[in-house]
Short mmCIF file of C-alpha atoms in Angstrom, two decimals:
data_model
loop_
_atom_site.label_atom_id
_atom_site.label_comp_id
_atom_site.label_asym_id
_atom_site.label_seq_id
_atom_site.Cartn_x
_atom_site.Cartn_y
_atom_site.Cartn_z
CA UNK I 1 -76.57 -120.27 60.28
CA UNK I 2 -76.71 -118.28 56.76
CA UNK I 3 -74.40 -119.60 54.26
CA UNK I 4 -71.11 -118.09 53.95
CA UNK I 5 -69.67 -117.20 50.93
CA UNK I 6 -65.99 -114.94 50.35
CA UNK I 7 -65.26 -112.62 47.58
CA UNK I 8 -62.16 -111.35 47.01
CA UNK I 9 -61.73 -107.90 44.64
CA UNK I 10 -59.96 -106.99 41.39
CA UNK I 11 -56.35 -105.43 42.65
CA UNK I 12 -53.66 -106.28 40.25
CA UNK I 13 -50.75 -107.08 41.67
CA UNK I 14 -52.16 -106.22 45.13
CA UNK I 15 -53.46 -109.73 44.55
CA UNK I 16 -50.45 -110.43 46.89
CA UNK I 17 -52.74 -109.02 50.09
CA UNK I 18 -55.60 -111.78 48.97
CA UNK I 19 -52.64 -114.38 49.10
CA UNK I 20 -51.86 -113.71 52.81
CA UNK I 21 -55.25 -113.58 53.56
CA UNK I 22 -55.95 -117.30 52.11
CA UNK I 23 -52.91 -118.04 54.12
CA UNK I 24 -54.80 -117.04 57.32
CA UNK I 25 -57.83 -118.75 56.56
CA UNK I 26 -56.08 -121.81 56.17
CA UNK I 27 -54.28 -121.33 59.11
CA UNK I 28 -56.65 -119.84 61.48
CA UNK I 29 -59.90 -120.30 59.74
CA UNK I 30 -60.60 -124.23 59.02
CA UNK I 31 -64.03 -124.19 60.97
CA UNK I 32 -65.06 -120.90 58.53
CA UNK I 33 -63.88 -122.39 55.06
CA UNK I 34 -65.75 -125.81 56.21
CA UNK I 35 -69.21 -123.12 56.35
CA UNK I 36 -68.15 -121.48 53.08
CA UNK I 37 -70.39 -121.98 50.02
CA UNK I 38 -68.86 -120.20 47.66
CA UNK I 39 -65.85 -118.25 46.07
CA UNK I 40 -65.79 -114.72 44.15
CA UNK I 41 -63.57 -112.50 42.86
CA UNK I 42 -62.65 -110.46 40.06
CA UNK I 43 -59.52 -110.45 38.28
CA UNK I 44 -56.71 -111.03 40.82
CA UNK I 45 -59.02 -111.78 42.88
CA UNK I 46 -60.29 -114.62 41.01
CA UNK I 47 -57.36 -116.54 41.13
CA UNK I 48 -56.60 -115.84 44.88
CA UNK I 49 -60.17 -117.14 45.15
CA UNK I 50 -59.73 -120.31 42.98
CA UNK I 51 -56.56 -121.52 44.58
CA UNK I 52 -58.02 -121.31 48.00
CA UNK I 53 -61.24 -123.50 46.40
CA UNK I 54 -59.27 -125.86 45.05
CA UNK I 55 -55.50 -126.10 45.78
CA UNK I 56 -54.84 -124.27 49.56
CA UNK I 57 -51.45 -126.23 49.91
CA UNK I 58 -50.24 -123.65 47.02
CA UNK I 59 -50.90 -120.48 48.50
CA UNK I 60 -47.14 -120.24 49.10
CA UNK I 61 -45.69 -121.16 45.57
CA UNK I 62 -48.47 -118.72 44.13
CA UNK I 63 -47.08 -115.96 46.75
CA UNK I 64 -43.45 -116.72 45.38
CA UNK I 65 -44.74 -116.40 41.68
CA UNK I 66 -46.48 -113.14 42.51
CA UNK I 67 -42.80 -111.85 43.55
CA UNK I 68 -41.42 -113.20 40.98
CA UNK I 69 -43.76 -112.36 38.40
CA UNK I 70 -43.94 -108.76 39.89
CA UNK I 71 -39.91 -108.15 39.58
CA UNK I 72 -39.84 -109.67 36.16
CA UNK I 73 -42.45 -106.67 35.28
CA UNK I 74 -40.37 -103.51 37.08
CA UNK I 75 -37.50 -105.48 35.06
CA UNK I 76 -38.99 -104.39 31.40
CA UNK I 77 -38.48 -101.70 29.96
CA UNK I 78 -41.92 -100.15 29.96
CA UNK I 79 -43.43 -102.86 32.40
CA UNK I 80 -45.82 -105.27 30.97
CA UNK I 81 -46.37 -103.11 28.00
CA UNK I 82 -43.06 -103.88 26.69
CA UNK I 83 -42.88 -105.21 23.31
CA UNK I 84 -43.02 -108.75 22.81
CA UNK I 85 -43.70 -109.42 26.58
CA UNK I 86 -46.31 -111.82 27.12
CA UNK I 87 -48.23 -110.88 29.94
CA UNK I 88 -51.34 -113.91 29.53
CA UNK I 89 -48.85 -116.54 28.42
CA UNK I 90 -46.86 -115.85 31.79
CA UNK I 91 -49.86 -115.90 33.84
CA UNK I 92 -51.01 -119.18 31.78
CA UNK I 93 -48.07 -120.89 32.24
CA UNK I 94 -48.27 -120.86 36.31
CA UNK I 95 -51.93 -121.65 36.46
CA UNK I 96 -51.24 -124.43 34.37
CA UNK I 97 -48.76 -125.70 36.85
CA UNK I 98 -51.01 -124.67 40.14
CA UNK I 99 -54.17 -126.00 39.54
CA UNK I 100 -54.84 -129.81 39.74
CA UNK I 101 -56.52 -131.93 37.45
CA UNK I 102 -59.89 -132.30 38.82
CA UNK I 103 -59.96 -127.90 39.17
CA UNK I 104 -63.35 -127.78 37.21
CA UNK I 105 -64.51 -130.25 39.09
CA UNK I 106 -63.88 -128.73 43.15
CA UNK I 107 -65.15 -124.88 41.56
CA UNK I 108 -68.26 -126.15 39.60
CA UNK I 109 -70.85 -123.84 41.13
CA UNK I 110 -68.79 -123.01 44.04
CA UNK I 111 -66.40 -120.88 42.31
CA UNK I 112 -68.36 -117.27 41.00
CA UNK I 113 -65.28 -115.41 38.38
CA UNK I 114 -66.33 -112.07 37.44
CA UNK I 115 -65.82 -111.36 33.57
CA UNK I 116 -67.01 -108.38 31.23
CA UNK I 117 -68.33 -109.25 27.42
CA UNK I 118 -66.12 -106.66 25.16
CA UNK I 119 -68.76 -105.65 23.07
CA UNK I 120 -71.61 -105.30 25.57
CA UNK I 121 -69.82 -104.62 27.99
CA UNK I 122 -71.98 -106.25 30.12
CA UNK I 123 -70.45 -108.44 33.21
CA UNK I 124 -71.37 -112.14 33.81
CA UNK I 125 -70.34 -114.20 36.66
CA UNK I 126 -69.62 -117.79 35.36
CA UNK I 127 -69.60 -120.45 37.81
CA UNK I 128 -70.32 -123.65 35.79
CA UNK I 129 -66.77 -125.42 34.66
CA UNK I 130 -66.93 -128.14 31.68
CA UNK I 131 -63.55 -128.88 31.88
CA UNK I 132 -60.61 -127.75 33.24
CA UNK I 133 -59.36 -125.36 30.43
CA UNK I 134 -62.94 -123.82 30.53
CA UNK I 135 -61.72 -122.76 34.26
CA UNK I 136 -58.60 -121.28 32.92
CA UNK I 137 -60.21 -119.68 29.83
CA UNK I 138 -62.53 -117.70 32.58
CA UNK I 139 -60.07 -117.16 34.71
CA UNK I 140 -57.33 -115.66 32.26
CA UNK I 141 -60.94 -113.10 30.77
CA UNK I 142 -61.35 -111.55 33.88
CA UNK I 143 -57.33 -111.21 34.76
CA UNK I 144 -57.08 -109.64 31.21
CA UNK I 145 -56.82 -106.18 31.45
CA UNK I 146 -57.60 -104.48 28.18
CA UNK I 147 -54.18 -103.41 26.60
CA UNK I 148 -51.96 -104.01 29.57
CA UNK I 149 -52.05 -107.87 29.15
CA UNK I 150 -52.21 -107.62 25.67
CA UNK I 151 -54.32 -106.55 22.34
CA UNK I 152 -56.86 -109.77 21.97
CA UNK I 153 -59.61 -110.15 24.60
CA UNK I 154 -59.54 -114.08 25.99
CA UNK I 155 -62.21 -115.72 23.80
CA UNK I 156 -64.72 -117.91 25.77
CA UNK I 157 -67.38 -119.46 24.45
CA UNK I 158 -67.46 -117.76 21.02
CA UNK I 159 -67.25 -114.22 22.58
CA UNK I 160 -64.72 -112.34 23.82
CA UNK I 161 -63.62 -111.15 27.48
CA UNK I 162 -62.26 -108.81 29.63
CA UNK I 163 -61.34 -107.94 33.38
CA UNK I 164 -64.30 -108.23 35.50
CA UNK I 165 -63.02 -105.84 37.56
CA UNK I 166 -64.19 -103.33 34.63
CA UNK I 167 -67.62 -104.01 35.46
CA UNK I 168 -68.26 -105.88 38.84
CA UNK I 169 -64.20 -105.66 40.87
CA UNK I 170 -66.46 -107.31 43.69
CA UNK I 171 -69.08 -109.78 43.46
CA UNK I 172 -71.82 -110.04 46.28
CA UNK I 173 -73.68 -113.38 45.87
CA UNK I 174 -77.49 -113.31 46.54
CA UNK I 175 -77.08 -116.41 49.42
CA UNK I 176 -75.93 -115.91 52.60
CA UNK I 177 -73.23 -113.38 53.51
CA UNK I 178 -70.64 -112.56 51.36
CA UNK I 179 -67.39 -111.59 53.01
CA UNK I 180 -65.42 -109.25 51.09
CA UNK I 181 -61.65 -109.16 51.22
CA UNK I 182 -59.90 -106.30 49.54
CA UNK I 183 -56.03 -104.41 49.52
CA UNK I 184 -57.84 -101.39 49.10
CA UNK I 185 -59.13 -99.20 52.43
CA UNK I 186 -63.06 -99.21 52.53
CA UNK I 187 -66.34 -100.34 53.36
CA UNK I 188 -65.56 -104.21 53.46
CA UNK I 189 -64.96 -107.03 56.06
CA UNK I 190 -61.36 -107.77 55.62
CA UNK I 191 -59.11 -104.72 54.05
CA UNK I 192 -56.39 -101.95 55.82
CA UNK I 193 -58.39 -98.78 57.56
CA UNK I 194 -56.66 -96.12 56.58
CA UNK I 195 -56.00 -93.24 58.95
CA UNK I 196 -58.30 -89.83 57.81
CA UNK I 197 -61.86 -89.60 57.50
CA UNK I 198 -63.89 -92.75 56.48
CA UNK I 199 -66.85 -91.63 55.91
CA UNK I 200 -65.53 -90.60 52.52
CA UNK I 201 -66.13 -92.75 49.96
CA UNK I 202 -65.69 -93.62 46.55
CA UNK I 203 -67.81 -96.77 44.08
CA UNK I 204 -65.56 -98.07 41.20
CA UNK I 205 -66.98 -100.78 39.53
CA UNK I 206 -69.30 -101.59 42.83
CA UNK I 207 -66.12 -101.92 44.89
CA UNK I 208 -67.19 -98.92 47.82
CA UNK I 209 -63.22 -97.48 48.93
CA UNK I 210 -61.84 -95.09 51.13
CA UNK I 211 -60.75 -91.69 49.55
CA UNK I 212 -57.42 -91.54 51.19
CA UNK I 213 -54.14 -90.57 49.32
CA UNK I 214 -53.50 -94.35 50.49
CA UNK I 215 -55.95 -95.84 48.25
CA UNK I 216 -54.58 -93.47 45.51
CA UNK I 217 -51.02 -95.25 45.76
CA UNK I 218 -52.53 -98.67 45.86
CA UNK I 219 -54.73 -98.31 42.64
CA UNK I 220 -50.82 -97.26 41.16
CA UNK I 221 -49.63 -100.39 42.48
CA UNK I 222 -52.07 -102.48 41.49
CA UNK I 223 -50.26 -102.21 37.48
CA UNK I 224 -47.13 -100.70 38.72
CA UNK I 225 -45.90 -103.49 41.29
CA UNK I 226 -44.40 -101.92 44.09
CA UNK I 227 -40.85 -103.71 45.94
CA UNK I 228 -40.63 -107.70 46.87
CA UNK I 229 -40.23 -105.86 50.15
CA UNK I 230 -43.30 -103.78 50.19
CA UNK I 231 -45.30 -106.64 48.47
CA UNK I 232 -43.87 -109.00 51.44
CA UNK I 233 -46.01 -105.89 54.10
CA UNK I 234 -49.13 -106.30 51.56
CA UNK I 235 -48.79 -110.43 52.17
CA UNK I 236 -48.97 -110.14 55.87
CA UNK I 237 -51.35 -107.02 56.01
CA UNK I 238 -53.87 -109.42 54.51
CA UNK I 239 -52.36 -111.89 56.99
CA UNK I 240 -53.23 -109.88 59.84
CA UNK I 241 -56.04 -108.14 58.47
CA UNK I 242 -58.17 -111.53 58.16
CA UNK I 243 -56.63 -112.76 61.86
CA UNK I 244 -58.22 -109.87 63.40
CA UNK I 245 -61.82 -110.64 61.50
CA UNK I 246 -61.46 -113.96 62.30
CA UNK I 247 -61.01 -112.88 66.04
CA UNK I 248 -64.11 -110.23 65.98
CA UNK I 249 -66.19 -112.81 63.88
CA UNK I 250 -64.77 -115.40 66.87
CA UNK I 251 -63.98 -117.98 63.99
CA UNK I 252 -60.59 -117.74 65.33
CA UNK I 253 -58.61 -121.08 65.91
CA UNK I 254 -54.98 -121.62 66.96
CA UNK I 255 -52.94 -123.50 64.46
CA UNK I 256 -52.50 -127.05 65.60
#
């Protein structure tokens, strides 16, 4: 069988789909993750990526920060642009907390983060780890979204970094299959379908989506955050989104 590798695409706060969608691979999905070689993403996707790589039995206290950190935003004044709100020492902070010691070591070439050099504006996927604040260095440049999180790029290795959902929102590795996981309607394995015509398309930053007013609401939301209670719908759309490619795919288990 070809290797199987997942990649899950920049979204912002929509991140909050990719987190119910771990939460069905974990549940449902064992015998896939055992065949998986490797985890992408891009920005929130990243970190939805890295947590299911190397510390599944969090997926639920990073859903509860992504509420939390989501209502402390629509509490500010002008959202995460409000001055003297840190957006990447929040974010910091909670990865900190979530990912274990030995991080670097469980993502160290398994573990593809999507990040775009400022001033070539070129992107790079970095999968090689030295230590575990290398990991969070990377992981912080491609969640950094160029003054929405703040004014200074993450520095990295003597340059200095971006989103990689500026340049690559969904990375497709050149083993295997990649399965691609996304909030947003489109031309991917796990994401909603959106009522309306799909045959209508649209590329942004090689991420191929549905133009639907849909998708036009989410790319709001992905800044914006919408409700707890609306994010709560996005958790289990991803939920049921992956049970049903998990079903079609038959990698479908019951939960023991």
């Amino acid at each position: 069988m070809k290797p199987i590798n997942l990649s899950f695409a920049a979204c912002g706060f929509l991140g909050i789909y990719h987190l119910g969608a771990a939460s069905a691979f974990c549940k449902h999905g064992q015998k896939l993750l055992q065949n998986v070689k490797a985890f992408a993403g891009a920005s929130a996707g990243s970190l939805a990526a890295s947590v299911l790589l190397t510390a599944p039995e969090k997926i639920e206290e990073c859903s509860e920060f992504t509420y939390q950190f989501a209502e402390e935003i629509r509490g500010q004044s002008f959202g995460a642009l409000t001055p003297g709100y840190d957006f990447m020492a929040r974010l910091r902070s909670r990865m900190e907390s979530i990912l274990p010691p030995d991080a670097h070591k469980l993502a160290q070439h398994r573990l593809h983060v999507s990040i775009t050099n400022t001033r070539t504006r070129e992107n790079c996927l970095v999968s090689s780890f030295s230590c575990r604040e290398d990991l969070i260095q990377v992981l912080l440049a491609s969640s950094f979204i160029p003054v929405y999180a703040g004014r200074s790029p993450v520095e990295y290795r003597g340059q200095k970094w971006a989103d990689g959902g500026l340049t690559d929102s969904l990375p497709i590795l050149p083993a295997g299959r990649t399965v691609t996981i996304s909030p947003f309607s489109g031309r991917l394995d796990i994401s909603p379908r959106d009522a309306g015509r799909p045959d209508l398309y649209v590329t942004i930053a090689n991420q191929d989506i549905t133009l639907s007013l849909a998708n036009l609401v989410r790319l709001s939301q992905a800044l914006c955050p919408p409700s707890t209670r609306k994010m709560e719908c996005l958790y289990q759309r991803g939920f049921d989104d992956t049970v049903k490619f998990l079903l079609k795919e038959n990698w479908f288990e019951e939960k023991a």
